[in-house]
mmCIF file of C-alpha atoms in Angstrom:
data_model
loop_
_atom_site.group_PDB
_atom_site.id
_atom_site.type_symbol
_atom_site.label_atom_id
_atom_site.label_comp_id
_atom_site.label_asym_id
_atom_site.label_seq_id
_atom_site.Cartn_x
_atom_site.Cartn_y
_atom_site.Cartn_z
ATOM 1 C CA UNK A 1 17.847 -29.132 19.844
ATOM 2 C CA UNK A 2 19.965 -27.473 17.454
ATOM 3 C CA UNK A 3 18.435 -24.304 16.033
ATOM 4 C CA UNK A 4 18.355 -23.394 11.956
ATOM 5 C CA UNK A 5 20.314 -20.373 11.107
ATOM 6 C CA UNK A 6 19.063 -18.405 8.603
ATOM 7 C CA UNK A 7 18.744 -14.752 7.821
ATOM 8 C CA UNK A 8 16.439 -12.506 5.794
ATOM 9 C CA UNK A 9 17.988 -11.068 3.025
ATOM 10 C CA UNK A 10 15.579 -8.322 1.789
ATOM 11 C CA UNK A 11 12.005 -7.218 1.975
ATOM 12 C CA UNK A 12 10.806 -7.681 -1.607
ATOM 13 C CA UNK A 13 7.301 -6.443 -1.344
ATOM 14 C CA UNK A 14 4.054 -5.799 0.243
ATOM 15 C CA UNK A 15 0.711 -7.170 -1.045
ATOM 16 C CA UNK A 16 -2.673 -5.357 -0.749
ATOM 17 C CA UNK A 17 -5.705 -7.215 -1.773
ATOM 18 C CA UNK A 18 -7.961 -5.166 -3.727
ATOM 19 C CA UNK A 19 -11.748 -4.902 -4.816
ATOM 20 C CA UNK A 20 -10.642 -4.191 -8.920
ATOM 21 C CA UNK A 21 -7.243 -4.541 -9.844
ATOM 22 C CA UNK A 22 -7.378 -1.942 -13.159
ATOM 23 C CA UNK A 23 -8.707 0.630 -10.665
ATOM 24 C CA UNK A 24 -5.844 0.359 -8.102
ATOM 25 C CA UNK A 25 -3.476 -0.616 -10.982
ATOM 26 C CA UNK A 26 -4.420 2.732 -12.372
ATOM 27 C CA UNK A 27 -3.918 4.564 -9.113
ATOM 28 C CA UNK A 28 -1.210 2.960 -7.975
ATOM 29 C CA UNK A 29 0.508 3.624 -11.496
ATOM 30 C CA UNK A 30 -0.634 7.001 -12.783
ATOM 31 C CA UNK A 31 -1.096 8.841 -9.837
ATOM 32 C CA UNK A 32 1.471 7.703 -7.468
ATOM 33 C CA UNK A 33 3.991 6.887 -10.449
ATOM 34 C CA UNK A 34 4.960 3.386 -9.708
ATOM 35 C CA UNK A 35 6.546 1.476 -12.344
ATOM 36 C CA UNK A 36 4.478 -1.530 -13.890
ATOM 37 C CA UNK A 37 6.291 -4.958 -13.777
ATOM 38 C CA UNK A 38 4.264 -7.682 -14.902
ATOM 39 C CA UNK A 39 0.667 -9.324 -13.795
ATOM 40 C CA UNK A 40 0.337 -13.048 -13.354
ATOM 41 C CA UNK A 41 -3.114 -15.046 -13.291
ATOM 42 C CA UNK A 42 -2.422 -17.912 -10.368
ATOM 43 C CA UNK A 43 -5.215 -20.619 -9.687
ATOM 44 C CA UNK A 44 -5.563 -24.351 -8.716
ATOM 45 C CA UNK A 45 -3.421 -26.192 -6.507
ATOM 46 C CA UNK A 46 -0.879 -23.516 -6.735
ATOM 47 C CA UNK A 47 -3.300 -20.571 -5.668
ATOM 48 C CA UNK A 48 -4.474 -22.673 -2.887
ATOM 49 C CA UNK A 49 -1.262 -24.275 -1.683
ATOM 50 C CA UNK A 50 0.349 -20.805 -1.844
ATOM 51 C CA UNK A 51 -2.224 -18.953 0.029
ATOM 52 C CA UNK A 52 -3.746 -21.500 1.882
ATOM 53 C CA UNK A 53 -7.426 -20.526 0.527
ATOM 54 C CA UNK A 54 -9.387 -23.027 -1.000
ATOM 55 C CA UNK A 55 -10.572 -22.682 -4.158
ATOM 56 C CA UNK A 56 -8.130 -19.801 -4.465
ATOM 57 C CA UNK A 57 -7.801 -17.680 -7.874
ATOM 58 C CA UNK A 58 -5.999 -14.587 -8.271
ATOM 59 C CA UNK A 59 -5.208 -11.684 -10.948
ATOM 60 C CA UNK A 60 -2.224 -9.888 -9.718
ATOM 61 C CA UNK A 61 -0.139 -6.949 -11.377
ATOM 62 C CA UNK A 62 3.427 -6.056 -9.548
ATOM 63 C CA UNK A 63 4.460 -2.466 -9.183
ATOM 64 C CA UNK A 64 7.887 -0.718 -8.783
ATOM 65 C CA UNK A 65 8.488 2.341 -7.173
ATOM 66 C CA UNK A 66 11.661 4.458 -6.802
ATOM 67 C CA UNK A 67 13.935 2.434 -4.536
ATOM 68 C CA UNK A 68 13.211 -0.704 -5.340
ATOM 69 C CA UNK A 69 10.177 -2.262 -2.799
ATOM 70 C CA UNK A 70 7.331 -3.600 -5.004
ATOM 71 C CA UNK A 71 3.854 -3.494 -4.326
ATOM 72 C CA UNK A 72 1.862 -6.325 -5.481
ATOM 73 C CA UNK A 73 -2.487 -5.672 -6.048
ATOM 74 C CA UNK A 74 -3.977 -8.967 -5.784
ATOM 75 C CA UNK A 75 -7.224 -9.032 -6.830
ATOM 76 C CA UNK A 76 -9.490 -12.992 -5.798
ATOM 77 C CA UNK A 77 -11.535 -13.806 -8.267
ATOM 78 C CA UNK A 78 -12.624 -16.661 -6.186
ATOM 79 C CA UNK A 79 -13.544 -18.220 -3.373
ATOM 80 C CA UNK A 80 -17.082 -16.774 -3.650
ATOM 81 C CA UNK A 81 -17.078 -15.872 0.308
ATOM 82 C CA UNK A 82 -14.771 -13.235 -0.241
ATOM 83 C CA UNK A 83 -15.685 -10.619 2.755
ATOM 84 C CA UNK A 84 -14.447 -7.028 3.089
ATOM 85 C CA UNK A 85 -13.209 -5.700 5.624
ATOM 86 C CA UNK A 86 -13.357 -2.518 7.658
ATOM 87 C CA UNK A 87 -10.118 -2.551 9.409
ATOM 88 C CA UNK A 88 -9.188 1.060 11.280
ATOM 89 C CA UNK A 89 -5.337 1.197 11.813
ATOM 90 C CA UNK A 90 -5.520 0.472 15.553
ATOM 91 C CA UNK A 91 -7.225 -2.600 14.618
ATOM 92 C CA UNK A 92 -5.073 -6.256 15.218
ATOM 93 C CA UNK A 93 -4.205 -7.076 11.719
ATOM 94 C CA UNK A 94 -3.875 -3.562 10.051
ATOM 95 C CA UNK A 95 -0.741 -3.293 8.143
ATOM 96 C CA UNK A 96 0.209 -0.031 6.372
ATOM 97 C CA UNK A 97 2.798 0.988 3.628
ATOM 98 C CA UNK A 98 4.782 4.251 3.813
ATOM 99 C CA UNK A 99 5.679 6.092 0.987
ATOM 100 C CA UNK A 100 8.397 8.950 1.150
ATOM 101 C CA UNK A 101 7.152 11.765 -1.049
ATOM 102 C CA UNK A 102 8.497 15.441 -2.078
ATOM 103 C CA UNK A 103 5.207 17.413 -1.421
ATOM 104 C CA UNK A 104 2.190 15.662 0.825
ATOM 105 C CA UNK A 105 -0.033 18.801 -0.131
ATOM 106 C CA UNK A 106 0.560 17.873 -3.672
ATOM 107 C CA UNK A 107 -0.086 14.444 -3.603
ATOM 108 C CA UNK A 108 -3.133 14.787 -1.141
ATOM 109 C CA UNK A 109 -4.861 16.909 -3.782
ATOM 110 C CA UNK A 110 -4.025 14.407 -6.295
ATOM 111 C CA UNK A 111 -5.313 11.394 -4.624
ATOM 112 C CA UNK A 112 -8.607 13.430 -3.830
ATOM 113 C CA UNK A 113 -9.796 13.056 -7.345
ATOM 114 C CA UNK A 114 -9.318 9.475 -7.108
ATOM 115 C CA UNK A 115 -11.565 9.028 -3.656
ATOM 116 C CA UNK A 116 -8.581 8.468 -1.194
ATOM 117 C CA UNK A 117 -9.263 10.325 1.510
ATOM 118 C CA UNK A 118 -6.739 11.481 4.457
ATOM 119 C CA UNK A 119 -7.832 10.224 7.820
ATOM 120 C CA UNK A 120 -6.565 12.836 9.695
ATOM 121 C CA UNK A 121 -4.482 15.789 8.887
ATOM 122 C CA UNK A 122 -0.995 16.269 8.306
ATOM 123 C CA UNK A 123 1.307 16.611 11.394
ATOM 124 C CA UNK A 124 4.974 17.737 11.901
ATOM 125 C CA UNK A 125 7.306 14.667 13.825
ATOM 126 C CA UNK A 126 9.099 16.201 16.596
ATOM 127 C CA UNK A 127 11.120 14.140 17.838
ATOM 128 C CA UNK A 128 12.910 10.663 16.726
ATOM 129 C CA UNK A 129 14.580 9.363 13.797
ATOM 130 C CA UNK A 130 11.742 11.360 11.333
ATOM 131 C CA UNK A 131 11.461 14.074 13.118
ATOM 132 C CA UNK A 132 10.814 17.037 10.569
ATOM 133 C CA UNK A 133 8.961 15.245 8.575
ATOM 134 C CA UNK A 134 5.296 15.880 8.195
ATOM 135 C CA UNK A 135 3.042 12.834 7.992
ATOM 136 C CA UNK A 136 -0.406 11.196 7.400
ATOM 137 C CA UNK A 137 -2.508 8.444 6.574
ATOM 138 C CA UNK A 138 -4.615 7.726 3.514
ATOM 139 C CA UNK A 139 -7.043 4.923 2.909
ATOM 140 C CA UNK A 140 -8.112 4.194 -0.574
ATOM 141 C CA UNK A 141 -11.638 3.178 -1.503
ATOM 142 C CA UNK A 142 -10.569 -0.628 -0.234
ATOM 143 C CA UNK A 143 -10.120 0.542 2.902
ATOM 144 C CA UNK A 144 -5.863 0.337 2.591
ATOM 145 C CA UNK A 145 -3.774 2.541 4.552
ATOM 146 C CA UNK A 146 -0.810 3.999 3.440
ATOM 147 C CA UNK A 147 1.262 6.728 4.974
ATOM 148 C CA UNK A 148 2.269 9.434 3.326
ATOM 149 C CA UNK A 149 5.511 10.736 4.585
ATOM 150 C CA UNK A 150 6.770 14.180 3.282
ATOM 151 C CA UNK A 151 10.598 14.505 3.653
ATOM 152 C CA UNK A 152 11.934 17.651 6.255
ATOM 153 C CA UNK A 153 11.517 20.796 4.962
ATOM 154 C CA UNK A 154 10.618 24.434 5.896
ATOM 155 C CA UNK A 155 7.514 24.864 8.196
ATOM 156 C CA UNK A 156 4.471 24.576 6.341
ATOM 157 C CA UNK A 157 1.331 26.672 6.843
ATOM 158 C CA UNK A 158 -1.258 23.445 6.396
ATOM 159 C CA UNK A 159 0.713 21.935 9.691
ATOM 160 C CA UNK A 160 -1.275 21.612 12.473
ATOM 161 C CA UNK A 161 0.875 20.217 15.063
ATOM 162 C CA UNK A 162 3.668 22.614 16.850
#
């Protein structure tokens, strides 16, 4: 048996299913500063064949951050039996996106006004390739987990870890 040789070229985007496209688009664009790229509306056989979801109808928006990896926000208009999941970061199937920021405290303060909440308290990593970075998970109103990572710099009074 011969194996087909392939290689991944690049990670193009991360898709996040949301309950309200306009609210999520406003957050990612106006609060986090992602650049709006485009919107699309997919339905019928195209949407069904791509997703494997019978009767799928999707409104989506694509945003670009500095660095190039895009975020695709998807609001499914159909099928009617969509479910809301309450997945924790430790649950199988959970996915998160990590964003590198300059000032973690400023980002946390800004996102709080949009009903995003930190899942824990910022911690400074002590070892490994990310040693010195401050990190924390936050969750949006839909439950999506985003990891915020502050670039390594001098110690902060809000650090909890030694």
